[in-house]
Amino acid sequence: MNILEFTLLVFITSLLAGFLGSLIGLGGGTILVPTLTLLFHVDLRYAIGASLVSVIATSSTAASAYIKEGFTNTRTGMFLEVATTLGAIGGAALADRLSPSILAVIFGVLLLFSAYLSSHPSSKCQFNARPRLLATHLRLDNCYPTANGWQPYRVQNVLAGFGLMGIVGVCSSLLGISGSLKVLTMDQVMKLPFKVSTTTSNFMSGVTAAAGVGTYLSRGYVDPGLSMPVMLGVLAGSLLGVRVLVQIRSQQLRQVSSGVVVLLAVQMLYNGMLGRI
Amino acid sequence: MTKFTQIQMDAQLEQILSRVLRTGVLLAAIVVSLGGVLYLLRYGMNTLNYSIFQSEPENLRTLSSITADTFSLQQRSLIQFGLLILLITPILRVAFSAYAFAKQRDRIYLIITSTVLAILLFSLFNPVA
């Protein structure tokens, strides 16, 4: 196929990825990397480069809307960004040392692990939990809008969350994904309400990706011909997704999220092991 | 400060952040689209194989050459320039946050956001190559 056809197909795919991604907090990268490598046979490094770019686009667009609606916990996000950006730089340094096949396998394993964890939530969000020292000191506790008005919540396990976010940052640069891992950490470890987790993850993802993109750009992993339809498609998709979020129930979102993640993870694992990536 | 003032300041900050993000992305999208249209007009009928990895040519990799080529309207450089604008958007967002926290005399968060900003600038100008 020629460049025009390729560009259009990638655009449409990215549109779908952006839509789904902005709804379930995946930031598009989780969907884009497998799709680009498996469906379009794009080399993994180009795919990750384009996906990091798209993560910045999704994150910034969706975040701007979610902030206004009051879901995002900006202070928690900014605090955790210290960890994710440090991790992202570390990951970018590592990216050269690992072969695409190994990266694909790690990708698959991580996603399966996160899908497994999301389907076994440890305990429901505690609205009346006792305040934690670090959370209070950093003023992380907040409230979010629900059908019944503003619901307060408290943030738990701040240090553990911070440490895990460092690892998530590494994965972001290494694999082009980070959304689902962030959501997982905030949802399960830090006990934030699900919609706060997804929107705050969106908020942080752009900054995290930006920390890794600098290196990718200078190494020549970011191709304009590929990044262009990806970025524009994802943008359009996430703009649509943002309008729909408030109307969907968290429970449905969790289930769709898990399903999509498992599907893609298995694909990447399988193809990575066969060396097809 | 009182809880109410905190909430008010939060709201103001969040409005600004929102606007910064949206403007940056919009600008980036416009530049990328422009570059994209020019690119497709020029190269649309060619074929290209993305499964083979070759690093991008030198002039698409560094800040200075991308900017230079952009002003001569080289299609791919124009797109790359748009991507740079996109890249800078979250960095600007963090810079604005730091400024807002400085104005609010919020020392803890000023330190936190400044740290993130420093890390981001480091990655941009000193990519671990």
mmCIF file of N, CA and C in Angstrom, chain A residues 224, chain B residues 31 34-36 38-39 42-43 59-60 65-81:
data_model
loop_
_atom_site.group_PDB
_atom_site.id
_atom_site.type_symbol
_atom_site.label_atom_id
_atom_site.label_comp_id
_atom_site.label_asym_id
_atom_site.label_seq_id
_atom_site.Cartn_x
_atom_site.Cartn_y
_atom_site.Cartn_z
ATOM 1 N N PRO A 224 8.336 11.170 11.576
ATOM 2 C CA PRO A 224 7.228 12.110 11.369
ATOM 3 C C PRO A 224 6.090 11.527 10.545
ATOM 4 N N VAL B 31 0.279 22.646 13.418
ATOM 5 C CA VAL B 31 1.561 22.547 12.719
ATOM 6 C C VAL B 31 1.745 21.156 12.109
ATOM 7 N N LEU B 34 -0.519 20.717 9.100
ATOM 8 C CA LEU B 34 0.018 21.446 7.951
ATOM 9 C C LEU B 34 1.159 20.661 7.309
ATOM 10 N N GLY B 35 2.079 20.245 8.169
ATOM 11 C CA GLY B 35 3.194 19.438 7.679
ATOM 12 C C GLY B 35 2.693 18.153 7.046
ATOM 13 N N GLY B 36 1.668 17.579 7.659
ATOM 14 C CA GLY B 36 1.109 16.330 7.170
ATOM 15 C C GLY B 36 0.520 16.463 5.778
ATOM 16 N N LEU B 38 1.216 18.756 3.531
ATOM 17 C CA LEU B 38 2.309 18.954 2.581
ATOM 18 C C LEU B 38 3.033 17.644 2.290
ATOM 19 N N TYR B 39 3.242 16.875 3.350
ATOM 20 C CA TYR B 39 3.924 15.600 3.235
ATOM 21 C C TYR B 39 3.169 14.650 2.313
ATOM 22 N N ARG B 42 3.221 15.596 -1.287
ATOM 23 C CA ARG B 42 4.487 15.355 -1.972
ATOM 24 C C ARG B 42 4.792 13.865 -2.099
ATOM 25 N N TYR B 43 4.508 13.097 -1.013
ATOM 26 C CA TYR B 43 4.964 11.708 -0.983
ATOM 27 C C TYR B 43 3.856 10.667 -1.016
ATOM 28 N N ASN B 59 18.891 15.309 10.201
ATOM 29 C CA ASN B 59 18.219 16.603 10.283
ATOM 30 C C ASN B 59 16.857 16.531 10.963
ATOM 31 N N LEU B 60 16.377 15.305 11.274
ATOM 32 C CA LEU B 60 15.092 15.211 11.969
ATOM 33 C C LEU B 60 15.277 14.900 13.444
ATOM 34 N N SER B 65 18.395 21.559 14.010
ATOM 35 C CA SER B 65 18.160 21.310 12.582
ATOM 36 C C SER B 65 16.673 21.221 12.260
ATOM 37 N N ILE B 66 15.894 20.726 13.227
ATOM 38 C CA ILE B 66 14.451 20.671 12.981
ATOM 39 C C ILE B 66 13.909 22.085 12.800
ATOM 40 N N THR B 67 14.320 22.968 13.680
ATOM 41 C CA THR B 67 13.828 24.343 13.598
ATOM 42 C C THR B 67 14.274 25.007 12.312
ATOM 43 N N ALA B 68 15.523 24.803 11.954
ATOM 44 C CA ALA B 68 16.047 25.419 10.729
ATOM 45 C C ALA B 68 15.283 24.938 9.508
ATOM 46 N N ASP B 69 15.118 23.630 9.405
ATOM 47 C CA ASP B 69 14.425 23.088 8.238
ATOM 48 C C ASP B 69 12.956 23.463 8.194
ATOM 49 N N THR B 70 12.376 23.683 9.371
ATOM 50 C CA THR B 70 10.956 24.013 9.407
ATOM 51 C C THR B 70 10.684 25.284 8.646
ATOM 52 N N PHE B 71 11.587 26.251 8.818
ATOM 53 C CA PHE B 71 11.299 27.530 8.190
ATOM 54 C C PHE B 71 11.543 27.525 6.700
ATOM 55 N N SER B 72 12.121 26.431 6.196
ATOM 56 C CA SER B 72 12.165 26.316 4.739
ATOM 57 C C SER B 72 11.047 25.395 4.281
ATOM 58 N N LEU B 73 10.098 25.150 5.211
ATOM 59 C CA LEU B 73 8.905 24.359 4.914
ATOM 60 C C LEU B 73 9.187 22.952 4.383
ATOM 61 N N GLN B 74 10.198 22.332 4.937
ATOM 62 C CA GLN B 74 10.430 20.927 4.615
ATOM 63 C C GLN B 74 9.339 20.146 5.308
ATOM 64 N N GLN B 75 8.623 19.276 4.559
ATOM 65 C CA GLN B 75 7.440 18.637 5.113
ATOM 66 C C GLN B 75 7.702 17.865 6.399
ATOM 67 N N ARG B 76 8.703 16.973 6.343
ATOM 68 C CA ARG B 76 8.915 16.131 7.504
ATOM 69 C C ARG B 76 9.442 16.929 8.696
ATOM 70 N N SER B 77 10.234 17.936 8.413
ATOM 71 C CA SER B 77 10.734 18.765 9.513
ATOM 72 C C SER B 77 9.605 19.551 10.146
ATOM 73 N N LEU B 78 8.658 19.965 9.322
ATOM 74 C CA LEU B 78 7.523 20.710 9.833
ATOM 75 C C LEU B 78 6.735 19.851 10.810
ATOM 76 N N ILE B 79 6.488 18.605 10.429
ATOM 77 C CA ILE B 79 5.794 17.678 11.313
ATOM 78 C C ILE B 79 6.594 17.500 12.601
ATOM 79 N N GLN B 80 7.879 17.304 12.431
ATOM 80 C CA GLN B 80 8.738 17.089 13.601
ATOM 81 C C GLN B 80 8.698 18.303 14.524
ATOM 82 N N PHE B 81 8.611 19.478 13.923
ATOM 83 C CA PHE B 81 8.529 20.703 14.717
ATOM 84 C C PHE B 81 7.229 20.726 15.513
#
